[in-house]
Amino acid sequence: MILQKAFAQFNWKGLIQPWQEMDWWLFSLPIALTALGGVMISSTERNQGLTDWWQHWITGGIGIVLALLLARMRYEILLQWHWIIYGVVNFTLIAVKIIGTVGLGAQRWINIGGFYLQPSEFAKLGIIITIAALLHKQTADSLQAVVRTLAVASVPWVLVFLEPNLGTSLVFGSITLGMLYWGNANPGWLLLLIAPLISAILFNVLNANWLILVPLVWVAGLGIVGWKTLPWRNLSAFAVVVINLISGKLGQVLWGLLQDYQKQRIVLFFNPDLDPLGGGYHLIQSRIAIGAGGLLGKGLYQGTQTQLNFIPEQWTDFIFSAIGEELGFVGCMAVLVAFWLVCFRLVVIAQNAKDNFGSLIAIGVLFMLIFQILVNIGMTIGLSPVTGLPLPWLSYGRSALLATYIGIGLAESVANHRQRFKLKTSS
């Protein structure tokens, strides 16, 4: 009776008071995905004597604690520390080039007591905080603010690209463009930013006979966009056309800057059968596994492609193929719906934030996640080149898992400390 009375009188509301305004959908969905990730990792490793699944869950547990602590912290504090965070990000990325560990043809990790830390994963969060602080002080409705943001983002982007880590460098681009858009940048400016890369691809892919008209029409359209959105209209339009024509011719130069394995991934994306037992093997086997799953899947631990190890290191970047084979179309759709809800809640948090800084943090986390989700799932079914990006909360990768939970914690801090307006009752 005494214990029952004490239990009834305990101040449970006070216990959860620091987190009462959290978005619990945003918090619970990643936990569910992490639990599923551990199960699927154990399935892919079942016949190989590996036990990464429990490390995935332990790392996820640490991430959950970090997310709760960050949700309780007032995110506005980061405004005072954003340049220090930016400096630490660049320092760690430089340290990778000096003392980093080489693996899979790249130097991306720092060995700290047996834990292989990947600074580029945490650098994504650092650049989100930095850009949010910059656009909080001055929105991106002027070219000066856009150029300043791009200049700041370019330093860690170059360092990551030189590791080399093309996939993560593309995530940096997604974060920067997404936050600029949310920060009120002219969409035409953002199109012109990515236009040279698209021009280089178009001129080198569509360069036969009448197909050359496609990139020429594209460049003409860019000239119109430059004329409408940039100052000194005629000069700007002319400069845009010239830059994109030159970019088209420089496509071979840009191609030469890529590593051999990066070139192979792009070539095999268009035709994996060119090397079915080598570079195209992953993609071919992944598509077979997902297609074999059917509506309901073959059942947990029953997938032939997964259990017979047809897909090397499936527990990392190709975990979605295991879900497709063993849980089928229904399992894949459940994962996609969970990801959609996470992204939707981040948009809601961004819209309801009390200031631009908080809103931009939520949007930065959104674009960090959505790019990785689309590219990872796309590459497992042949809709995008293999880039080595993990699937958030599902793929094995301790640094990536911690970074995504920290990102959720930052977004939860924005939600937890948003202003609440209450109607005043008349006396």
Coordinates of C-alpha atoms in Angstrom, one line a residue:
M1 CA 0.0 0.0 0.0
I2 CA 2.8 2.4 0.9
L3 CA 4.6 1.8 -2.5
Q4 CA 1.3 2.1 -4.3
K5 CA 0.5 5.4 -2.7
A6 CA 4.0 6.7 -3.4
F7 CA 3.8 5.6 -7.0
A8 CA 0.4 7.4 -7.4
Q9 CA 1.8 10.6 -5.8
F10 CA 5.0 10.7 -7.9
N11 CA 5.4 13.8 -10.1
W12 CA 5.5 12.1 -13.4
K13 CA 4.8 15.3 -15.2
G14 CA 7.8 16.9 -13.6
L15 CA 9.9 14.0 -14.8
I16 CA 9.2 14.5 -18.5
Q17 CA 8.9 18.3 -18.2
P18 CA 12.2 19.0 -20.0
W19 CA 11.0 17.1 -23.0
Q20 CA 7.2 17.7 -23.0
E21 CA 7.3 19.8 -26.2
M22 CA 9.3 17.2 -28.2
D23 CA 8.0 15.8 -31.5
W24 CA 7.6 12.2 -30.4
W25 CA 6.9 10.9 -33.9
L26 CA 10.3 12.3 -35.0
F27 CA 11.9 10.7 -32.0
S28 CA 10.3 7.3 -32.1
L29 CA 10.5 6.5 -35.8
P30 CA 14.3 6.6 -35.9
I31 CA 14.3 4.2 -32.9
A32 CA 12.0 1.8 -34.8
L33 CA 14.2 2.0 -37.9
T34 CA 17.4 1.4 -35.8
A35 CA 15.7 -1.7 -34.2
L36 CA 14.8 -3.0 -37.7
G37 CA 18.4 -2.2 -38.9
G38 CA 19.9 -4.3 -36.2
V39 CA 17.6 -7.2 -37.2
M40 CA 18.4 -6.9 -40.9
I41 CA 22.2 -6.6 -40.2
S42 CA 22.0 -9.8 -38.1
S43 CA 20.3 -11.5 -41.1
T44 CA 23.0 -10.4 -43.6
E45 CA 25.8 -11.5 -41.2
R46 CA 24.1 -14.7 -40.0
N47 CA 26.3 -17.1 -42.0
Q48 CA 29.5 -15.1 -41.7
G49 CA 30.2 -15.3 -38.0
L50 CA 29.9 -11.5 -37.6
T51 CA 28.1 -9.6 -34.8
D52 CA 27.9 -6.1 -36.0
W53 CA 24.1 -6.0 -35.2
W54 CA 24.6 -5.6 -31.5
Q55 CA 27.2 -2.8 -32.1
H56 CA 24.5 -1.1 -34.2
W57 CA 22.1 -1.3 -31.3
I58 CA 24.6 -0.1 -28.8
T59 CA 25.6 2.8 -31.0
G60 CA 21.9 3.5 -31.5
G61 CA 21.3 3.6 -27.7
I62 CA 24.1 6.1 -27.3
G63 CA 22.6 8.1 -30.1
I64 CA 19.2 8.1 -28.4
V65 CA 20.7 9.4 -25.2
L66 CA 22.6 12.2 -27.1
A67 CA 19.4 13.1 -28.9
L68 CA 17.5 13.5 -25.6
L69 CA 20.3 15.6 -24.1
L70 CA 20.4 17.8 -27.1
A71 CA 16.6 18.1 -27.1
R72 CA 16.8 19.5 -23.6
M73 CA 19.5 22.0 -24.5
R74 CA 18.5 25.3 -25.9
Y75 CA 19.7 25.3 -29.5
E76 CA 20.2 29.1 -29.5
I77 CA 23.5 28.5 -27.6
L78 CA 25.0 27.2 -30.8
L79 CA 24.8 30.7 -32.3
Q80 CA 27.6 31.8 -30.0
W81 CA 29.7 28.8 -31.0
H82 CA 29.2 28.3 -34.7
W83 CA 32.6 29.6 -35.8
I84 CA 34.3 27.4 -33.2
I85 CA 32.3 24.4 -34.5
Y86 CA 33.2 25.4 -38.1
G87 CA 36.9 25.5 -37.1
V88 CA 36.7 22.1 -35.3
V89 CA 35.1 20.6 -38.4
N90 CA 37.8 21.8 -40.7
F91 CA 40.5 20.8 -38.3
T92 CA 39.2 17.2 -38.1
L93 CA 38.9 16.9 -41.8
I94 CA 42.5 18.1 -42.2
A95 CA 43.6 15.6 -39.5
V96 CA 42.1 12.8 -41.5
K97 CA 44.6 13.6 -44.4
I98 CA 47.5 13.5 -41.9
I99 CA 46.7 10.7 -39.5
G100 CA 43.7 9.1 -41.0
T101 CA 43.3 5.4 -41.8
V102 CA 43.0 4.2 -45.4
G103 CA 40.2 1.8 -46.3
L104 CA 38.4 1.0 -49.5
G105 CA 40.6 3.3 -51.5
A106 CA 40.0 6.4 -49.4
Q107 CA 41.4 8.0 -46.3
R108 CA 38.3 8.9 -44.3
W109 CA 38.7 7.5 -40.7
I110 CA 40.6 8.3 -37.6
N111 CA 41.3 5.4 -35.2
I112 CA 40.5 6.4 -31.6
G113 CA 41.0 3.5 -29.3
G114 CA 39.6 1.0 -31.7
F115 CA 36.7 3.2 -32.7
Y116 CA 37.0 4.4 -36.3
L117 CA 35.7 7.9 -36.3
Q118 CA 34.6 9.3 -39.7
P119 CA 34.8 13.1 -39.3
S120 CA 33.0 13.8 -42.6
E121 CA 29.8 12.4 -41.0
F122 CA 29.9 15.0 -38.2
A123 CA 31.1 17.7 -40.6
K124 CA 27.6 17.6 -42.1
L125 CA 26.2 18.7 -38.8
G126 CA 28.8 21.4 -38.4
I127 CA 28.1 22.9 -41.8
I128 CA 24.3 22.8 -41.0
I129 CA 24.9 24.8 -37.8
T130 CA 27.3 27.3 -39.5
I131 CA 25.0 28.0 -42.5
A132 CA 22.0 28.3 -40.2
A133 CA 23.9 30.9 -38.2
L134 CA 25.0 32.8 -41.3
L135 CA 21.5 32.9 -42.8
H136 CA 19.9 33.8 -39.4
K137 CA 21.9 37.0 -39.4
Q138 CA 21.4 37.8 -43.1
T139 CA 18.9 35.9 -45.3
A140 CA 19.8 34.6 -48.7
D141 CA 17.8 37.1 -50.7
S142 CA 20.9 38.9 -51.8
L143 CA 23.8 37.6 -54.0
Q144 CA 26.2 38.8 -51.4
A145 CA 24.7 36.5 -48.7
V146 CA 24.6 33.5 -51.2
V147 CA 28.2 34.0 -52.2
R148 CA 29.3 34.3 -48.5
T149 CA 27.4 31.0 -47.7
L150 CA 29.0 29.2 -50.6
A151 CA 32.4 30.4 -49.7
V152 CA 32.1 29.1 -46.1
A153 CA 30.6 25.8 -47.2
S154 CA 33.3 25.2 -49.9
V155 CA 36.2 24.7 -47.5
P156 CA 34.9 21.5 -45.8
W157 CA 33.4 20.4 -49.1
V158 CA 36.8 20.5 -50.8
L159 CA 38.4 18.7 -47.9
V160 CA 35.8 15.9 -48.0
F161 CA 36.0 15.6 -51.8
L162 CA 39.8 15.2 -51.6
E163 CA 39.6 12.2 -49.2
P164 CA 38.1 11.2 -51.7
N165 CA 34.5 10.9 -50.6
L166 CA 32.3 11.9 -53.5
G167 CA 29.1 10.7 -51.9
T168 CA 29.4 12.8 -48.7
S169 CA 30.5 15.8 -50.7
L170 CA 27.3 15.6 -52.7
V171 CA 25.4 15.6 -49.3
F172 CA 27.2 18.8 -48.5
G173 CA 25.9 20.2 -51.8
S174 CA 22.3 19.1 -51.0
I175 CA 22.5 20.7 -47.5
T176 CA 23.8 24.0 -48.8
L177 CA 21.3 24.3 -51.7
G178 CA 18.4 23.3 -49.5
M179 CA 19.2 25.7 -46.7
L180 CA 19.8 28.5 -49.3
Y181 CA 16.4 27.9 -50.8
W182 CA 14.7 27.9 -47.3
G183 CA 16.8 31.0 -46.5
N184 CA 14.9 32.9 -49.3
A185 CA 17.4 32.5 -52.1
N186 CA 16.1 33.0 -55.6
P187 CA 15.5 29.5 -57.1
G188 CA 17.0 30.8 -60.4
W189 CA 20.3 31.4 -58.6
L190 CA 20.3 27.9 -57.3
L191 CA 19.6 26.5 -60.7
L192 CA 22.5 28.5 -62.1
L193 CA 24.8 27.1 -59.4
I194 CA 24.3 23.5 -60.4
A195 CA 23.9 24.2 -64.2
P196 CA 27.6 23.9 -65.2
L197 CA 27.7 20.3 -63.8
I198 CA 24.5 19.4 -65.7
S199 CA 25.9 21.1 -68.8
A200 CA 29.1 19.0 -68.6
I201 CA 27.0 15.8 -68.4
L202 CA 24.6 16.7 -71.2
F203 CA 27.2 17.8 -73.7
N204 CA 29.2 14.6 -73.1
V205 CA 26.2 12.2 -73.1
L206 CA 24.0 13.8 -75.8
N207 CA 26.7 14.8 -78.4
A208 CA 25.6 12.7 -81.4
N209 CA 23.7 14.1 -84.4
W210 CA 20.4 15.9 -83.5
L211 CA 20.7 15.1 -79.8
I212 CA 23.2 18.0 -79.5
L213 CA 20.1 20.2 -79.7
V214 CA 19.1 19.2 -76.2
P215 CA 22.1 20.7 -74.4
L216 CA 22.0 23.8 -76.7
V217 CA 18.4 24.4 -75.8
W218 CA 19.3 23.9 -72.1
V219 CA 22.0 26.5 -72.3
A220 CA 19.7 29.0 -74.1
G221 CA 17.2 28.5 -71.3
L222 CA 19.9 29.2 -68.7
G223 CA 20.7 32.4 -70.5
I224 CA 17.1 33.5 -70.0
V225 CA 17.2 32.6 -66.3
G226 CA 20.4 34.6 -65.9
W227 CA 18.8 37.6 -67.7
K228 CA 15.7 37.5 -65.5
T229 CA 17.4 36.9 -62.1
L230 CA 20.9 38.5 -62.2
P231 CA 21.9 42.2 -62.3
W232 CA 23.4 43.7 -65.5
R233 CA 21.0 41.5 -67.4
N234 CA 22.6 41.3 -70.9
L235 CA 26.1 40.8 -69.5
S236 CA 24.9 38.2 -67.0
A237 CA 22.9 36.3 -69.7
F238 CA 26.0 36.3 -71.9
A239 CA 28.3 35.1 -69.1
V240 CA 25.9 32.3 -68.1
V241 CA 25.8 31.0 -71.7
V242 CA 29.5 31.1 -72.1
I243 CA 30.2 29.4 -68.7
N244 CA 27.9 26.6 -69.5
L245 CA 29.3 26.1 -73.0
I246 CA 32.8 26.0 -71.6
S247 CA 31.6 23.6 -68.9
G248 CA 30.2 21.3 -71.6
K249 CA 33.7 21.2 -73.2
L250 CA 35.4 20.7 -69.9
G251 CA 33.4 17.6 -69.1
Q252 CA 36.4 15.4 -70.0
V253 CA 38.6 17.5 -67.7
L254 CA 36.1 17.0 -64.8
W255 CA 35.9 13.3 -65.7
G256 CA 39.7 13.1 -65.3
L257 CA 39.5 14.5 -61.8
L258 CA 37.5 11.5 -60.6
Q259 CA 39.1 8.4 -59.1
D260 CA 39.0 5.2 -61.1
Y261 CA 36.4 3.6 -58.9
Q262 CA 34.2 6.6 -59.1
K263 CA 34.4 6.5 -63.0
Q264 CA 33.6 2.8 -62.8
R265 CA 30.5 3.4 -60.7
I266 CA 29.1 6.0 -63.1
V267 CA 29.8 3.8 -66.2
L268 CA 28.3 0.7 -64.6
F269 CA 25.2 2.7 -63.5
F270 CA 24.2 3.0 -67.1
N271 CA 25.2 -0.6 -68.0
P272 CA 26.1 -2.9 -65.0
D273 CA 26.3 -5.9 -67.4
L274 CA 29.6 -4.5 -68.7
D275 CA 31.3 -6.0 -65.7
P276 CA 28.8 -8.5 -64.1
L277 CA 31.4 -10.2 -62.0
G278 CA 33.2 -7.0 -60.9
G279 CA 32.0 -3.5 -60.5
G280 CA 28.4 -4.3 -61.7
Y281 CA 28.0 -7.3 -59.4
H282 CA 26.6 -5.4 -56.4
L283 CA 23.9 -3.6 -58.5
I284 CA 22.9 -6.8 -60.4
Q285 CA 22.6 -8.9 -57.3
S286 CA 20.8 -6.2 -55.4
R287 CA 18.1 -5.9 -58.0
I288 CA 17.7 -9.6 -58.1
A289 CA 17.3 -9.7 -54.3
I290 CA 14.7 -7.0 -54.2
G291 CA 12.8 -8.5 -57.1
A292 CA 12.8 -11.9 -55.6
G293 CA 11.1 -10.6 -52.4
G294 CA 7.7 -10.2 -54.1
L295 CA 4.8 -8.8 -52.0
L296 CA 5.5 -10.2 -48.6
G297 CA 9.1 -11.3 -48.9
K298 CA 10.7 -14.7 -48.3
G299 CA 10.8 -14.3 -44.6
L300 CA 13.4 -13.2 -42.1
Y301 CA 16.6 -15.2 -42.5
Q302 CA 15.1 -16.9 -45.6
G303 CA 16.4 -14.8 -48.4
T304 CA 18.6 -16.8 -50.7
Q305 CA 20.6 -13.8 -52.0
T306 CA 21.1 -12.5 -48.5
Q307 CA 21.8 -15.8 -46.7
L308 CA 24.1 -17.1 -49.4
N309 CA 26.1 -13.8 -49.3
F310 CA 25.6 -12.9 -53.0
I311 CA 25.8 -9.2 -52.1
P312 CA 29.2 -8.4 -50.4
E313 CA 29.1 -6.3 -47.3
Q314 CA 25.3 -6.1 -47.6
W315 CA 24.9 -4.8 -44.0
T316 CA 26.3 -1.4 -45.0
D317 CA 25.2 0.5 -48.1
F318 CA 23.0 -2.3 -49.5
I319 CA 20.9 -3.1 -46.5
F320 CA 17.7 -2.1 -48.4
S321 CA 18.2 -5.1 -50.7
A322 CA 18.0 -7.4 -47.6
I323 CA 14.7 -5.7 -46.6
G324 CA 13.3 -6.1 -50.1
E325 CA 14.2 -9.8 -50.3
E326 CA 13.1 -10.9 -46.8
L327 CA 10.3 -8.5 -46.0
G328 CA 9.1 -7.9 -49.5
F329 CA 7.2 -4.9 -51.0
V330 CA 5.3 -4.5 -47.8
G331 CA 8.4 -4.1 -45.7
C332 CA 10.0 -1.7 -48.2
M333 CA 6.8 0.5 -48.2
A334 CA 6.8 0.5 -44.4
V335 CA 10.4 1.8 -44.4
L336 CA 9.6 4.4 -47.0
V337 CA 6.5 5.6 -45.1
A338 CA 8.6 5.9 -41.9
F339 CA 11.2 7.9 -43.8
W340 CA 8.4 10.1 -45.3
L341 CA 7.0 10.8 -41.8
V342 CA 10.4 11.7 -40.5
C343 CA 10.9 14.2 -43.3
F344 CA 7.4 15.5 -42.8
R345 CA 7.9 16.1 -39.1
L346 CA 11.1 18.0 -39.9
V347 CA 9.2 20.3 -42.2
V348 CA 6.6 20.9 -39.5
I349 CA 9.3 21.8 -37.0
A350 CA 11.0 24.2 -39.5
Q351 CA 7.7 25.9 -40.1
N352 CA 6.8 26.3 -36.4
A353 CA 10.3 27.3 -35.2
K354 CA 10.5 30.5 -33.2
D355 CA 13.4 31.9 -35.3
N356 CA 15.2 31.5 -38.5
F357 CA 18.2 29.8 -36.9
G358 CA 16.0 26.9 -35.6
S359 CA 14.0 26.7 -38.8
L360 CA 17.2 26.4 -40.8
I361 CA 18.7 23.8 -38.6
A362 CA 15.6 21.6 -39.1
I363 CA 15.7 22.1 -42.9
G364 CA 19.5 21.3 -42.9
V365 CA 18.8 18.0 -41.2
L366 CA 16.0 17.3 -43.6
F367 CA 18.2 17.8 -46.7
M368 CA 21.0 15.8 -45.1
L369 CA 18.6 12.8 -44.6
I370 CA 16.5 13.0 -47.7
F371 CA 19.5 13.1 -50.1
Q372 CA 21.0 10.0 -48.5
I373 CA 17.7 8.2 -48.5
L374 CA 16.9 8.9 -52.2
V375 CA 20.5 8.1 -53.4
N376 CA 20.9 4.9 -51.3
I377 CA 17.6 3.4 -52.1
G378 CA 18.0 4.5 -55.7
M379 CA 21.3 2.8 -56.1
T380 CA 20.0 -0.5 -54.7
I381 CA 17.3 -0.6 -57.5
G382 CA 19.5 0.9 -60.3
L383 CA 18.1 4.4 -60.3
S384 CA 21.3 6.2 -59.2
P385 CA 25.0 5.3 -59.3
V386 CA 26.7 3.5 -56.3
T387 CA 28.0 6.3 -54.1
G388 CA 28.7 4.6 -50.7
L389 CA 26.1 6.6 -48.8
P390 CA 24.6 4.7 -45.9
L391 CA 20.8 4.4 -45.4
P392 CA 20.0 6.4 -42.2
W393 CA 19.4 4.3 -39.1
L394 CA 19.4 1.0 -41.1
S395 CA 22.9 0.6 -42.5
Y396 CA 25.8 -0.4 -40.3
G397 CA 28.1 2.5 -39.6
R398 CA 28.7 3.9 -36.2
S399 CA 29.8 7.4 -37.1
A400 CA 26.9 7.8 -39.5
L401 CA 24.4 6.5 -37.0
L402 CA 25.6 8.8 -34.2
A403 CA 25.6 11.8 -36.6
T404 CA 22.0 11.2 -37.7
Y405 CA 20.8 10.9 -34.1
I406 CA 22.6 14.1 -33.2
G407 CA 20.9 15.7 -36.1
I408 CA 17.5 14.5 -34.8
G409 CA 18.5 15.8 -31.4
L410 CA 19.2 19.3 -32.8
A411 CA 15.8 19.3 -34.6
E412 CA 14.1 18.1 -31.4
S413 CA 15.7 21.0 -29.5
V414 CA 14.1 23.4 -32.0
A415 CA 10.7 21.7 -31.4
N416 CA 11.1 21.5 -27.7
H417 CA 11.9 25.2 -27.3
R418 CA 9.5 26.7 -29.8
Q419 CA 7.3 29.4 -28.4
R420 CA 3.8 28.6 -27.3
F421 CA 1.1 31.2 -27.6
K422 CA -1.7 30.9 -25.1
L423 CA -5.0 32.8 -25.0
K424 CA -5.3 35.2 -22.1
T425 CA -8.6 34.8 -20.1
S426 CA -10.3 38.0 -19.2
S427 CA -10.6 38.8 -15.5

